[in-house]
Each structure stands twice: as C-alpha cells, then as structure tokens.
Coordinates of C-alpha atoms and ligand atoms in Angstrom, one line a residue:
M5 CA 25.7 16.6 8.4
I6 CA 23.5 13.5 8.0
D7 CA 24.3 10.6 5.8
L8 CA 20.8 9.8 4.6
L9 CA 17.5 11.6 4.4
L10 CA 14.7 9.2 3.5
V11 CA 11.6 10.8 2.0
N12 CA 8.2 9.1 2.0
A13 CA 6.9 10.7 -1.2
P14 CA 3.5 12.4 -1.0
V15 CA 0.5 10.7 -2.6
H16 CA -0.7 14.0 -4.2
D17 CA 1.0 17.2 -5.2
Y18 CA 0.0 19.3 -2.1
A19 CA 1.0 22.5 -3.8
H20 CA -2.3 22.0 -5.7
Y21 CA -4.3 19.3 -3.9
P22 CA -6.3 20.0 -0.7
R23 CA -4.4 19.1 2.4
T24 CA -7.2 17.3 4.1
S25 CA -6.5 14.5 6.6
T26 CA -7.0 10.9 5.6
P27 CA -6.1 7.8 7.7
H28 CA -2.3 7.5 8.2
S29 CA -0.3 4.5 6.9
P30 CA 3.3 4.5 8.2
P31 CA 5.8 4.0 5.4
L32 CA 7.2 0.7 6.7
G33 CA 9.6 0.2 3.8
I34 CA 11.3 3.6 4.4
L35 CA 11.3 3.0 8.2
S36 CA 12.9 -0.4 7.7
I37 CA 15.7 1.1 5.6
A38 CA 16.2 3.9 8.1
T39 CA 16.5 1.3 10.9
A40 CA 19.1 -0.8 9.0
A41 CA 21.2 2.3 8.2
D42 CA 21.0 3.6 11.8
R43 CA 22.1 0.2 13.1
A44 CA 25.1 0.2 10.7
G45 CA 26.2 3.5 12.3
F46 CA 24.9 6.0 9.6
R47 CA 23.2 9.2 10.6
V48 CA 19.6 9.0 9.2
E49 CA 16.5 11.1 9.2
V50 CA 13.0 10.3 7.8
L51 CA 10.8 13.0 6.2
D52 CA 7.2 11.7 5.9
A53 CA 6.1 14.1 3.2
E54 CA 2.7 12.4 2.9
L55 CA 2.0 12.7 6.7
E56 CA 3.1 16.4 6.5
R57 CA 1.3 17.0 3.2
L58 CA 4.5 18.6 1.7
S59 CA 4.7 19.9 -1.8
P60 CA 7.8 19.0 -4.0
E61 CA 9.2 22.5 -3.4
A62 CA 8.8 22.1 0.4
I63 CA 10.7 18.8 0.2
V64 CA 13.6 20.4 -1.6
E65 CA 13.6 23.1 1.1
A66 CA 13.9 20.4 3.7
V67 CA 16.8 18.8 1.8
R68 CA 18.6 22.1 1.6
A69 CA 18.1 22.7 5.3
R70 CA 19.6 19.3 6.2
R71 CA 22.3 18.9 3.6
P72 CA 22.3 15.1 3.6
R73 CA 25.0 13.1 1.7
W74 CA 22.3 11.0 0.2
V75 CA 18.5 11.4 -0.3
G76 CA 16.4 8.3 -0.7
I77 CA 12.9 8.5 -2.1
N78 CA 10.1 5.9 -2.5
S79 CA 8.0 5.7 -5.6
F80 CA 4.6 4.2 -6.4
S81 CA 3.3 4.1 -9.9
I82 CA 0.6 6.5 -9.0
N83 CA 2.7 9.5 -8.0
I84 CA 5.6 9.1 -10.5
D85 CA 5.0 12.6 -11.9
I86 CA 5.4 14.1 -8.5
V87 CA 8.4 11.9 -7.6
S88 CA 10.1 12.6 -10.8
R89 CA 9.7 16.3 -10.2
I90 CA 11.1 15.9 -6.7
V91 CA 14.0 13.8 -8.0
G92 CA 14.7 16.4 -10.7
L93 CA 14.8 19.2 -8.1
V94 CA 16.8 17.3 -5.5
C95 CA 19.4 16.2 -8.2
Q96 CA 20.3 19.9 -8.6
E97 CA 21.3 20.0 -4.9
P98 CA 24.8 18.9 -3.7
T99 CA 23.6 15.4 -2.7
R100 CA 23.3 11.9 -4.2
V101 CA 19.9 10.5 -4.9
V102 CA 18.5 7.0 -4.7
V103 CA 15.0 6.0 -5.7
G104 CA 13.3 2.7 -4.8
G105 CA 9.9 1.2 -4.2
P106 CA 7.3 -0.9 -6.1
H107 CA 7.3 1.3 -9.2
I108 CA 11.1 1.1 -9.8
T109 CA 10.9 -2.6 -9.3
N110 CA 8.5 -3.3 -12.0
V111 CA 9.0 -0.9 -14.9
S112 CA 11.7 -1.2 -17.7
D113 CA 15.2 0.3 -17.4
E114 CA 14.5 2.8 -20.1
L115 CA 11.3 4.1 -18.5
V116 CA 13.1 4.5 -15.1
A117 CA 15.8 6.6 -16.8
K118 CA 13.2 8.6 -18.8
Q119 CA 11.0 9.4 -15.8
F120 CA 13.7 10.2 -13.3
G121 CA 16.8 11.1 -15.2
P122 CA 20.5 9.9 -15.3
R123 CA 21.7 11.5 -12.1
A124 CA 20.0 9.3 -9.6
V125 CA 20.5 5.6 -8.9
Y126 CA 17.6 3.2 -8.6
V127 CA 17.0 0.1 -6.4
R128 CA 14.8 -2.7 -7.5
G129 CA 13.2 -4.8 -4.7
D130 CA 14.1 -4.5 -1.0
G131 CA 16.2 -1.5 -0.2
E132 CA 17.8 -2.3 3.2
R133 CA 21.0 -3.9 2.0
A134 CA 21.5 -2.0 -1.3
V135 CA 21.1 1.4 0.4
L136 CA 23.7 0.5 3.1
E137 CA 26.2 -0.4 0.3
L138 CA 25.5 2.8 -1.6
I139 CA 25.8 5.2 1.4
G140 CA 28.8 3.2 2.5
G141 CA 30.6 4.2 -0.8
A142 CA 30.2 1.1 -3.0
D143 CA 30.2 1.6 -6.8
P144 CA 26.5 1.6 -7.7
A145 CA 27.1 -0.5 -10.8
G146 CA 28.3 -3.4 -8.6
V147 CA 25.5 -3.4 -6.0
P148 CA 22.8 -6.2 -6.5
G149 CA 19.4 -4.7 -7.5
V150 CA 20.9 -1.3 -8.4
L151 CA 20.3 0.3 -11.7
T152 CA 22.2 3.4 -12.6
G153 CA 20.3 6.1 -14.6
K154 CA 23.3 6.5 -16.9
A155 CA 23.3 2.9 -18.0
A156 CA 19.6 2.7 -18.6
G157 CA 18.9 4.2 -21.9
L158 CA 19.2 8.0 -22.0
P159 CA 20.9 9.7 -24.9
G160 CA 24.6 9.0 -24.7
A161 CA 24.1 6.1 -22.4
A162 CA 26.0 2.8 -23.0
M163 CA 22.9 0.7 -23.5
I164 CA 19.3 1.1 -24.6
S165 CA 17.0 -1.3 -22.9
T166 CA 13.2 -1.6 -22.8
S167 CA 13.4 -4.6 -20.5
I168 CA 14.3 -5.2 -16.9
T169 CA 18.0 -6.1 -17.0
V170 CA 18.7 -5.6 -13.3
R171 CA 16.7 -8.1 -11.3
P172 CA 15.2 -7.1 -7.9
T173 CA 17.2 -7.8 -4.8
Y174 CA 15.5 -9.1 -1.6
V175 CA 16.5 -9.6 2.0
D176 CA 16.0 -12.4 4.5
V177 CA 13.1 -10.8 6.5
T178 CA 13.9 -12.9 9.6
A179 CA 17.4 -11.3 9.7
M180 CA 16.0 -7.7 9.6
P181 CA 16.0 -5.6 12.8
M182 CA 12.6 -4.6 14.0
I183 CA 11.7 -1.1 12.9
D184 CA 12.9 1.6 15.2
R185 CA 9.9 3.8 15.9
R186 CA 12.0 6.8 16.7
F187 CA 11.9 7.3 12.9
S188 CA 8.1 7.1 12.7
R189 CA 6.4 10.4 13.3
G190 CA 2.9 9.3 12.4
E191 CA 2.6 6.5 15.0
P192 CA 0.6 5.7 17.0
F193 CA -2.4 6.8 14.9
E194 CA -5.6 7.1 16.9
R195 CA -8.7 5.3 15.6
L196 CA -11.8 4.1 17.2
G197 CA -10.4 4.9 20.7
R198 CA -7.2 2.9 20.2
R199 CA -3.5 3.7 19.6
W200 CA -2.4 1.9 16.5
Y201 CA 1.0 0.9 15.2
G202 CA 1.7 -0.7 11.8
L203 CA 3.5 -4.0 11.5
T204 CA 4.9 -6.0 8.6
M205 CA 5.4 -9.7 9.1
S206 CA 5.6 -11.0 5.5
R207 CA 6.5 -9.7 2.1
G208 CA 4.9 -10.5 -1.3
C209 CA 1.9 -12.6 -2.0
L210 CA 1.2 -16.1 -3.4
F211 CA -2.0 -15.3 -5.2
R212 CA -2.0 -14.1 -8.8
C213 CA -4.8 -11.5 -9.1
A214 CA -4.7 -10.1 -12.6
F215 CA -4.7 -6.4 -11.7
C216 CA -2.2 -6.7 -8.8
A217 CA 1.4 -5.5 -8.6
G218 CA 1.9 -6.9 -5.0
S219 CA 1.9 -10.5 -6.0
S220 CA 5.2 -12.3 -6.0
H221 CA 4.3 -13.5 -9.5
S222 CA 4.3 -9.8 -10.6
S223 CA 7.6 -8.8 -9.0
G224 CA 9.5 -12.1 -9.2
I225 CA 10.4 -11.6 -5.5
P226 CA 9.6 -14.7 -3.4
Y227 CA 7.0 -14.7 -0.7
R228 CA 8.7 -14.5 2.7
V229 CA 7.4 -14.6 6.3
S230 CA 9.1 -13.6 9.6
S231 CA 9.2 -16.1 12.5
Y232 CA 6.6 -15.7 15.2
D233 CA 9.4 -15.1 17.7
S234 CA 10.7 -12.1 15.8
V235 CA 7.1 -10.8 15.3
F236 CA 6.3 -11.1 19.0
R237 CA 9.5 -9.4 19.9
E238 CA 8.4 -6.4 17.8
V239 CA 4.8 -6.5 19.2
D240 CA 6.3 -6.6 22.8
Y241 CA 8.2 -3.4 21.8
L242 CA 5.1 -1.8 20.4
V243 CA 3.0 -2.7 23.4
G244 CA 5.8 -1.1 25.5
L245 CA 5.4 2.1 23.5
G246 CA 1.7 2.1 24.4
A247 CA 0.1 0.2 21.4
T248 CA -3.4 -1.0 21.9
G249 CA -4.0 -1.8 18.2
I250 CA -1.8 -3.5 15.6
R251 CA -2.5 -2.9 11.9
V252 CA -0.7 -5.6 9.9
F253 CA -0.1 -3.9 6.5
D254 CA 1.0 -7.0 4.5
D255 CA -1.0 -8.4 1.6
L256 CA -0.8 -12.0 2.9
P257 CA 0.3 -12.2 6.5
F258 CA -1.1 -15.7 6.9
K259 CA -1.2 -18.5 4.4
G260 CA -4.7 -19.7 5.4
K261 CA -7.0 -19.9 8.4
R262 CA -4.9 -22.3 10.5
P263 CA -1.9 -20.0 10.8
L264 CA -4.2 -17.0 11.4
L265 CA -6.0 -18.7 14.3
D266 CA -2.7 -20.1 15.6
F267 CA -0.9 -16.7 15.6
L268 CA -3.8 -14.7 17.1
G269 CA -4.4 -17.4 19.7
Q270 CA -0.7 -17.1 20.8
A271 CA -0.9 -13.3 20.7
H272 CA -4.0 -13.4 22.9
R273 CA -2.3 -15.7 25.4
R274 CA 0.6 -13.2 25.5
Y275 CA -1.2 -9.8 25.5
G276 CA -4.7 -10.7 26.7
D277 CA -7.4 -8.2 25.7
R278 CA -5.0 -5.3 25.5
L279 CA -4.6 -5.5 21.7
A280 CA -6.9 -5.3 18.8
W281 CA -5.7 -6.5 15.3
E282 CA -6.5 -5.3 11.8
L283 CA -5.2 -7.4 8.9
S284 CA -5.7 -8.5 5.3
F285 CA -7.1 -12.0 4.7
P286 CA -8.0 -13.0 1.1
L287 CA -11.6 -14.0 0.4
Q288 CA -10.5 -17.4 -0.7
Y289 CA -9.3 -18.1 2.9
G290 CA -12.2 -16.3 4.6
V291 CA -14.8 -18.6 3.1
G292 CA -13.4 -21.5 5.1
L293 CA -14.0 -19.9 8.5
S294 CA -16.8 -21.6 10.6
A295 CA -19.0 -19.7 13.1
D296 CA -16.8 -21.0 15.9
E297 CA -13.6 -19.9 14.2
W298 CA -15.0 -16.4 13.7
R299 CA -15.9 -16.3 17.4
H300 CA -12.4 -17.4 18.4
L301 CA -10.9 -14.7 16.2
S302 CA -13.1 -12.1 17.8
E303 CA -12.1 -13.4 21.3
Y304 CA -8.4 -13.1 20.2
G305 CA -8.9 -9.4 19.4
L306 CA -9.4 -9.4 15.7
A307 CA -11.2 -6.2 15.0
T308 CA -11.1 -5.8 11.2
V309 CA -10.5 -8.0 8.3
I310 CA -9.6 -6.5 4.9
S311 CA -10.4 -8.3 1.6
G312 CA -10.6 -7.5 -2.0
V313 CA -13.9 -8.4 -3.7
E314 CA -13.1 -6.3 -6.7
A315 CA -16.1 -6.9 -9.0
A316 CA -19.8 -8.0 -8.6
D317 CA -20.0 -9.6 -12.0
M318 CA -19.0 -13.2 -11.4
T319 CA -17.2 -13.9 -14.6
L320 CA -15.1 -10.7 -14.1
R321 CA -14.4 -11.5 -10.5
Y322 CA -13.2 -15.0 -11.4
Q323 CA -11.0 -13.6 -14.2
L324 CA -9.4 -11.2 -11.8
G325 CA -8.5 -14.1 -9.6
K326 CA -11.2 -14.0 -6.8
R327 CA -12.9 -17.3 -7.2
V328 CA -15.6 -16.7 -4.6
T329 CA -19.4 -16.5 -5.1
D330 CA -21.7 -13.8 -3.8
G331 CA -23.3 -16.4 -1.5
R332 CA -19.9 -17.2 0.1
I333 CA -19.2 -13.5 0.5
W334 CA -22.5 -13.1 2.4
D335 CA -21.4 -16.0 4.6
I336 CA -18.2 -14.1 5.5
V337 CA -20.3 -11.0 6.2
N338 CA -22.6 -12.9 8.5
G339 CA -19.8 -14.8 10.2
A340 CA -17.9 -11.6 10.9
A341 CA -21.0 -9.6 11.9
R342 CA -22.2 -12.2 14.4
S343 CA -18.8 -12.2 16.1
G344 CA -18.5 -8.4 16.1
I345 CA -15.6 -8.3 13.6
D346 CA -15.6 -5.4 11.1
L347 CA -14.9 -6.0 7.4
R348 CA -13.3 -3.7 4.9
F349 CA -13.9 -4.7 1.3
Y350 CA -12.1 -3.2 -1.8
F351 CA -13.6 -2.9 -5.2
I352 CA -12.3 -1.7 -8.6
I353 CA -14.3 -0.1 -11.4
G354 CA -13.3 0.8 -14.9
L355 CA -11.4 -2.5 -15.6
P356 CA -10.2 -3.1 -19.1
G357 CA -13.2 -3.9 -21.3
E358 CA -15.7 -3.5 -18.5
S359 CA -19.3 -2.5 -19.4
R360 CA -21.3 0.3 -17.8
E361 CA -23.7 -2.4 -16.5
S362 CA -20.9 -4.4 -14.8
T363 CA -19.6 -1.2 -13.1
E364 CA -23.1 -0.3 -11.9
Q365 CA -23.5 -3.8 -10.6
T366 CA -20.2 -3.5 -8.6
L367 CA -21.3 -0.2 -7.1
S368 CA -24.7 -1.6 -6.2
F369 CA -23.1 -4.7 -4.5
A370 CA -20.7 -2.5 -2.6
R371 CA -23.6 -0.3 -1.4
D372 CA -25.5 -3.4 -0.2
L373 CA -22.5 -4.7 1.6
A374 CA -21.7 -1.3 3.2
S375 CA -25.3 -0.9 4.4
V376 CA -24.9 -3.9 6.7
G377 CA -23.1 -1.5 9.0
S378 CA -26.1 0.8 9.0
R379 CA -28.4 -2.0 9.9
S380 CA -26.3 -3.4 12.8
G381 CA -25.8 0.1 14.3
R382 CA -22.0 -0.6 14.2
Q383 CA -19.6 0.1 11.4
G384 CA -19.8 -3.5 10.3
V385 CA -18.7 -3.4 6.6
R386 CA -16.9 -0.6 4.9
C387 CA -16.4 -0.6 1.2
L388 CA -13.7 1.3 -0.7
V389 CA -13.9 1.8 -4.5
F390 CA -10.8 2.4 -6.6
G391 CA -10.7 3.5 -10.3
Y392 CA -8.7 0.9 -12.2
K393 CA -5.1 1.8 -12.9
P394 CA -2.8 -0.5 -14.8
M395 CA 0.0 -1.6 -12.4
P396 CA 3.4 -2.6 -13.8
G397 CA 4.1 -6.2 -13.4
S398 CA 0.5 -7.3 -13.2
A399 CA -1.1 -9.7 -15.7
L400 CA -3.5 -7.0 -17.0
W401 CA -0.6 -4.7 -17.5
A402 CA 1.1 -7.3 -19.7
D403 CA -2.2 -7.8 -21.7
L404 CA -2.5 -4.0 -22.2
L405 CA 1.1 -3.8 -23.4
R406 CA 0.4 -6.7 -25.8
A407 CA -2.6 -4.8 -27.0
G408 CA -0.3 -2.1 -28.2
H409 CA -0.2 0.4 -25.3
T410 CA 3.2 1.8 -24.2
E411 CA 4.3 1.8 -20.6
E412 CA 4.1 5.6 -20.5
E413 CA 0.5 5.6 -21.8
L414 CA -0.5 3.1 -19.3
L415 CA 1.0 5.1 -16.5
S416 CA -0.9 8.3 -17.3
F417 CA -2.9 8.8 -14.1
T418 CA -5.0 11.7 -12.8
D419 CA -6.0 12.5 -9.2
F420 CA -9.3 14.0 -8.4
T421 CA -11.0 15.3 -5.3
L422 CA -14.0 13.8 -3.5
T423 CA -16.9 15.4 -1.7
V424 CA -16.2 13.0 1.2
P425 CA -12.4 13.8 1.7
E426 CA -11.7 10.9 3.9
F427 CA -11.1 8.6 0.9
Q428 CA -8.9 11.0 -1.0
K429 CA -5.7 9.1 -0.6
H430 CA -7.0 6.7 -3.2
A431 CA -8.6 9.2 -5.5
W432 CA -6.6 8.4 -8.5
R433 CA -7.7 7.0 -11.9
S434 CA -6.3 6.1 -15.3
S435 CA -6.4 9.0 -17.8
L436 CA -7.1 6.4 -20.5
T437 CA -10.6 5.2 -21.5
L438 CA -10.1 1.5 -20.9
S439 CA -13.7 0.5 -20.2
E440 CA -17.1 1.6 -21.5
L441 CA -16.9 4.5 -19.1
N442 CA -14.6 7.4 -19.6
P443 CA -12.2 8.6 -16.9
E444 CA -14.5 11.5 -15.7
E445 CA -17.5 9.2 -15.4
I446 CA -15.4 6.9 -13.2
S447 CA -14.4 9.7 -10.8
Q448 CA -17.9 10.9 -10.7
M449 CA -19.3 7.4 -9.9
I450 CA -16.7 7.0 -7.1
D451 CA -17.7 10.4 -5.7
E452 CA -21.4 9.6 -5.8
F453 CA -20.8 6.2 -4.1
Y454 CA -19.1 7.8 -1.1
V455 CA -21.7 10.5 -0.9
Q456 CA -24.5 8.0 -0.9
T457 CA -22.9 5.7 1.6
Q458 CA -21.3 8.4 3.8
T459 CA -23.5 7.9 6.9
F460 CA -22.7 4.2 7.2
N461 CA -19.4 3.8 5.2
S462 CA -17.3 6.5 6.9
D463 CA -14.6 5.8 9.4
L464 CA -16.1 8.1 12.0
M465 CA -12.8 8.9 13.6
T466 CA -11.4 10.7 10.6
T467 CA -12.0 14.3 9.9
D468 CA -12.1 16.6 6.9
S469 CA -10.4 19.4 8.7
P470 CA -7.3 20.8 7.0
M471 CA -4.0 19.7 8.3
V472 CA -1.8 22.3 9.9
Ligands
B12_519 C1 0.8 -0.2 3.1 C2 0.6 0.0 1.7 C3 0.2 1.3 1.3 C4 0.1 2.4 2.3 C5 1.4 3.0 2.7 C6 2.4 3.2 1.6 C7 3.8 3.6 2.0 N1 4.1 4.9 1.8 O1 4.6 2.8 2.4 C8 -0.9 3.4 1.6 C9 -2.3 3.2 2.1 C10 -0.6 4.9 1.6 C11 -0.8 2.9 0.2 C12 -1.4 3.6 -0.9 C13 -1.3 3.2 -2.1 N2 -0.9 2.0 -2.6 CO1 -0.2 0.7 -1.5 N3 0.5 -0.7 -0.6 C14 0.8 -1.0 0.7 C15 1.2 -2.4 0.9 C16 0.0 -3.2 1.3 C17 2.3 -2.7 1.9 C18 3.6 -1.8 1.8 C19 4.5 -2.1 2.9 O2 4.5 -1.4 3.9 N4 5.3 -3.2 2.7 C20 6.3 -3.6 3.7 C21 7.6 -2.8 3.4 C22 8.7 -3.3 4.3 O3 8.0 -3.0 2.1 P1 7.9 -1.9 0.9 O4 7.0 -0.8 1.3 O5 7.7 -2.5 -0.3 O6 9.4 -1.3 0.9 C23 10.5 -2.1 0.5 C24 10.8 -1.9 -1.0 O7 9.7 -1.5 -1.8 C25 11.9 -0.9 -1.0 N5 11.7 0.5 -0.9 C26 10.6 1.2 -0.5 N6 10.8 2.5 -0.5 C27 12.1 2.7 -0.9 C28 12.9 3.8 -1.0 C29 14.2 3.7 -1.4 C30 15.0 4.9 -1.5 C31 14.7 2.5 -1.7 C32 16.1 2.4 -2.1 C33 14.0 1.3 -1.6 C34 12.7 1.4 -1.2 O8 12.7 -1.2 0.1 C35 11.7 -1.4 1.2 C36 12.3 -2.3 2.3 O9 12.7 -3.5 1.7 C37 1.7 -2.8 -0.5 C38 1.7 -4.2 -0.8 C39 3.0 -4.9 -0.7 N7 3.0 -6.1 -0.8 O10 4.1 -4.3 -0.6 C40 0.8 -2.0 -1.4 C41 1.3 -1.4 -2.7 C42 2.7 -1.0 -2.5 N8 0.4 -0.3 -3.0 C43 0.1 -0.2 -4.2 C44 -0.8 0.8 -4.7 C45 -1.2 0.6 -6.1 C46 -1.2 1.8 -3.9 C47 -2.1 3.0 -4.3 C48 -1.8 3.5 -5.7 C49 -3.5 2.5 -4.2 C50 -4.5 3.3 -5.1 N9 -4.8 4.5 -4.8 O11 -4.9 2.7 -6.0 C51 -1.8 4.0 -3.2 C52 -0.8 5.0 -3.7 C53 0.1 5.6 -2.7 C54 1.1 6.6 -3.3 N10 2.0 7.0 -2.5 O12 1.0 7.0 -4.4 C55 0.8 -1.2 -5.0 C56 2.0 -0.6 -5.7 C57 2.1 -0.9 -7.1 C58 3.0 0.1 -7.8 N11 3.6 -0.3 -8.8 O13 3.1 1.2 -7.4 C59 1.2 -2.3 -4.0 C60 2.4 -3.2 -4.3 C61 -0.1 -3.2 -3.8 C62 -0.6 -4.0 -4.9 N12 -1.1 -5.1 -4.5 O14 -0.6 -3.7 -6.1 N13 -0.3 1.7 0.1
SF4_520 S1 -4.8 -8.7 -4.8 FE1 -4.2 -9.4 -2.7 S2 -4.5 -11.6 -2.8 FE2 -4.4 -10.9 -4.9 S3 -2.3 -11.1 -5.6 FE3 -2.6 -9.0 -4.9 S4 -2.0 -9.0 -2.8 FE4 -2.3 -11.2 -3.3

C-alpha cells in the first residue's frame, strides 16, 4: 500500500478532448511534494495525468488499482470543473484527498468547498510541509495553510465565509531537497535536438501585472530565490542524468540583467557549451540589455527568452503593467536575433473592455514579430496568443468582482480545439463576453492566428500525432 498518490491534473478532459501531443511541462510542484514525502520515509507515487492524457475516469481507475492512503491533486483555475469531478469521484474511494495549487490558494473558502466538496482537505500555498503533516496523521484543522472542506461553508458547516480565512503557507526554498527525478516520467523532453529538464530556482514574482495570478502581490506569498549553490547542485544532478538543456519554469528567476549575466556566466564556466538554457525574463529587464550583453548571454548558452508583451495598444499594455514601447521591443528582437537567441512572446486578447480594433492590433503585432523567424530562416521569434481568463487574486479579477461579477461567473471557462494542435494546451477562454468580441470570436481569431503563422511560428519538433 502506498501512502500518497500525487496526481498532476489534466489540462483538458481527455474523455472528450483530442489526445494530441503538445510540449511537455513537468509538474514541478507535485514533484517537489513527492520528493519531500519520499525523503520523510513515506511511500509515494506520481501520476502525471496530463502527460498520459488521462480522463477523470481513468484517474479513478488508477487510484483503485493503487489503493493509496492519501491522494493529492493540483488545481489550476482553468481545469476546476475537471478537477472537481476527479475529486468527487476519488472521494468515494477508501482514501483521503488533499487538493492544492494556485487555484485553491486564491479563491474564497466558500468557493473551494462548493467546487470540491466537504470530504477533501485543501492546502493554500506551498504543499511540501503541509502534505507531510497531513499524511503523517496531523489533525488538518491544526496544519498551517490547510482549509477543511467541512469548515468552509457548505450546508451544516460551522462557518460561512466568502473570504480567505486560511492564509497560504510557504516554505524556505533554500531548505527544500532538489527534486528527485525518479518521480518525473516526462523528462527529459526532446526539443530541437536537446534533452531538456525543468528547473525551479525561485517562487513568486515582484511585478504587479494586472491580469496575473503568479505575482506575489496576488497570492500574498513573498518572492523567494534559491542560492546559486543549491541550484548548481541540482543542475549537476541533471547533467549527470544526461541533460543538455535546462528550462527554468519560474516567472522571475532573476531580478534584473546583472544576476542573469552573473548566473549564466558561472554556469558556463561550470558546464561549458554542454548546456542550453530557456527562461522567462520580463520585458522591463530585457530593454536594458546591450548588444554586448546579448552576445555574452548567447555565449553562455541562453537559447530562448520568454516574455509577455500582452497587448499592442500602448495604453492597454501600460495598464496591464508592461511599461515598454514598441521601439524597445524591436530593440530586444534585434539584440536577440543578432546573437542567435530565440524569443517567445505571450499575448492576451479579449481583455475586459478591449475593443475589436485593439484585439486586431495585438494580433497584427504578434504576426509581425513572429515573421522575424521566417525572415532569418531560424525560428527567431514565436508568439503565443491566449484568450483572456480572469485569474483569482489578480487586480483585474478584483475589478471584475467590484463590477458585480461573482467568483463562479468569472471562473466559467471553455476549452476549444485548434487547427494547429501544437498550441492546444492553452486553448481555453472565458465563457463570458468581457470585451467587444464574444467568446467564439476570440477562439476563432486565435485559431486563425496560428493557421496564418504556422510555417514560421511552429515549434518544429512537436507533432500532431495522437498520443498512445
Ligand atoms: C510551469 C507552469 C505551467 C506549466 C506546468 C503546470 C504544472 N502542471 O505544474 C503549464 C505550461 C502546463 C502551465 C499551464 C497553464 N498555466 Co501555468 N504556470 C506555470 C508556472 C510558470 C510555474 C509553476 C511551477 O512549476 N512552479 C514551481 C512549483 C514548485 O510550484 P507550484 O507549481 O506552484 O507548486 C506548489 C504549490 O502550488 C503547491 N501545490 C501544487 N500542486 C499541489 C498539489 C497538492 C496536492 C498540494 C497540497 C499542493 C500543491 O505546492 C507546490 C510546492 O510548493 C506558474 C507560475 C508560478 N509562479 O507558479 C504558472 C501558473 C501556475 N499558470 C497559470 C495559468 C493561468 C496557466 C494556464 C491556465 C495558462 C493558460 N492556458 O492560460 C495553463 C493551465 C494549465 C492547467 N493545468 O489547466 C497561473 C495559475 C493561476 C491559477 N489561479 O490557476 C500561474 C500562477 C501563472 C500566472 N502568472 O498567472 N503552467
Ligand atoms: S506577468 Fe510575469 S512579470 Fe508580470 S506579475 Fe505575472 S509573473 Fe510577474
């Protein structure tokens, strides 16, 4: 019998959604909890239901086959309907259930209980310590960060709350053991001829972009970074496993260009040309990079930089928190292109109150940027377009609540399919009409964007063949 089965919840309901392959992202949060529990002597397994494209029913089958004492499931705000179905089904099995992740952290007690029921327990914030206490037999009501479904507002419960009464818990990231990759079935992932592993070296973000749930200002959890020593210990381990590429999944791994140059310089002295790096770096920092610095970053192995541009309309882009002009964005594109570094830019359409014209302007800007790749003959710049979805904890979420929407209304999302399936992991949109465009028009425009830019915007290593 195992003590804990951790489930990385699927992004789509694969009983109904095509099981095409999209680039893999290892569930680092789940893997970190698995490692902590394993180190503490518990028997743990991880089921990556997104990697395996499992339906809720198949997940329950897997639970039945393993008969764990506890099942832990992560939850994003997108896939709550799917997660709540999984939780409902698993709660009927002879096991205890704990749910965590960014959604639980940022919605009200009452909504948590309504969406997932009274039988599970919920962790706000980092799960490593709380889960150890729970599976170790502690009373959930006494564990920091833990909300019990019973206490949170269902009929017959002791208290009715529409606020967040249990504050998120957080760990000292420097004290966390490095993730044990025996738990990670999707790594290494092959891309562009390299063997990639995911890495997390920080948590949270210091910026305050209005749409974003990842900011420390949204979750109330402080920004934390690991020491270079512990990061390099983990990279040594990954190199030992055969890594030739490291994808840093954090929102803000470096607080500016100095630490970025410093870290990659040290990494290059340690690993030489063996490693390529992919990481997020906000536009606000990217504008400060000189031609020489771009060249150094390239020499240090930086392969791809990921940044959110979000909107083409300047007023809107500034309101969202990205205070960077088009001219400076083109400077970044030129600096990166000259040094052979690829860029991946994110955009959002259908923002609250956005006009049709502004949406078209964003798509046209994204097309212009993506076509840089086609001109250089390399991938160059890839652009990903998201339909706006209100994210709990963000400033726009608070504005929409103030405007009279309920949490449940704002969380009504719909997934859709794309002609170019490679981007399907992100094919979700709000079911509400929040901008001048209705939800169907938003999906259609995203689909058209990927079709029009397919020849130069596609990550050529991914395929649309069905998963087996
Ligand atoms: C990598 C990443 C992804 C990856 C992998 C996700 C995964 N399964 O782990 C991919 C590409 C799949 C992804 C997709 C999406 N993502 Co994303 N993603 C991230 C990112 C950048 C890093 C996550 C990470 O690895 N962090 C490091 C690990 C160590 O921390 P962690 O995952 O948060 O896990 C800790 C806690 O959350 C908690 N926890 C997590 N799982 C569990 C489970 C249990 C049982 C317990 C008790 C606790 C617990 O404990 C963990 C350890 O401390 C975050 C930003 C961020 N700052 O976290 C956004 C973020 C999580 N993503 C976000 C969003 C919106 C999305 C998308 C909806 C994007 C879209 N389509 O629009 C999709 C939806 C995915 C889905 N499943 O539905 C939002 C989530 C907001 C929300 N309320 O849901 C974030 C916060 C980004 C943001 N800036 O707004 N994402
Ligand atoms: S969008 Fe990126 S830079 Fe802005 S707050 Fe979110 S994680 Fe930070």
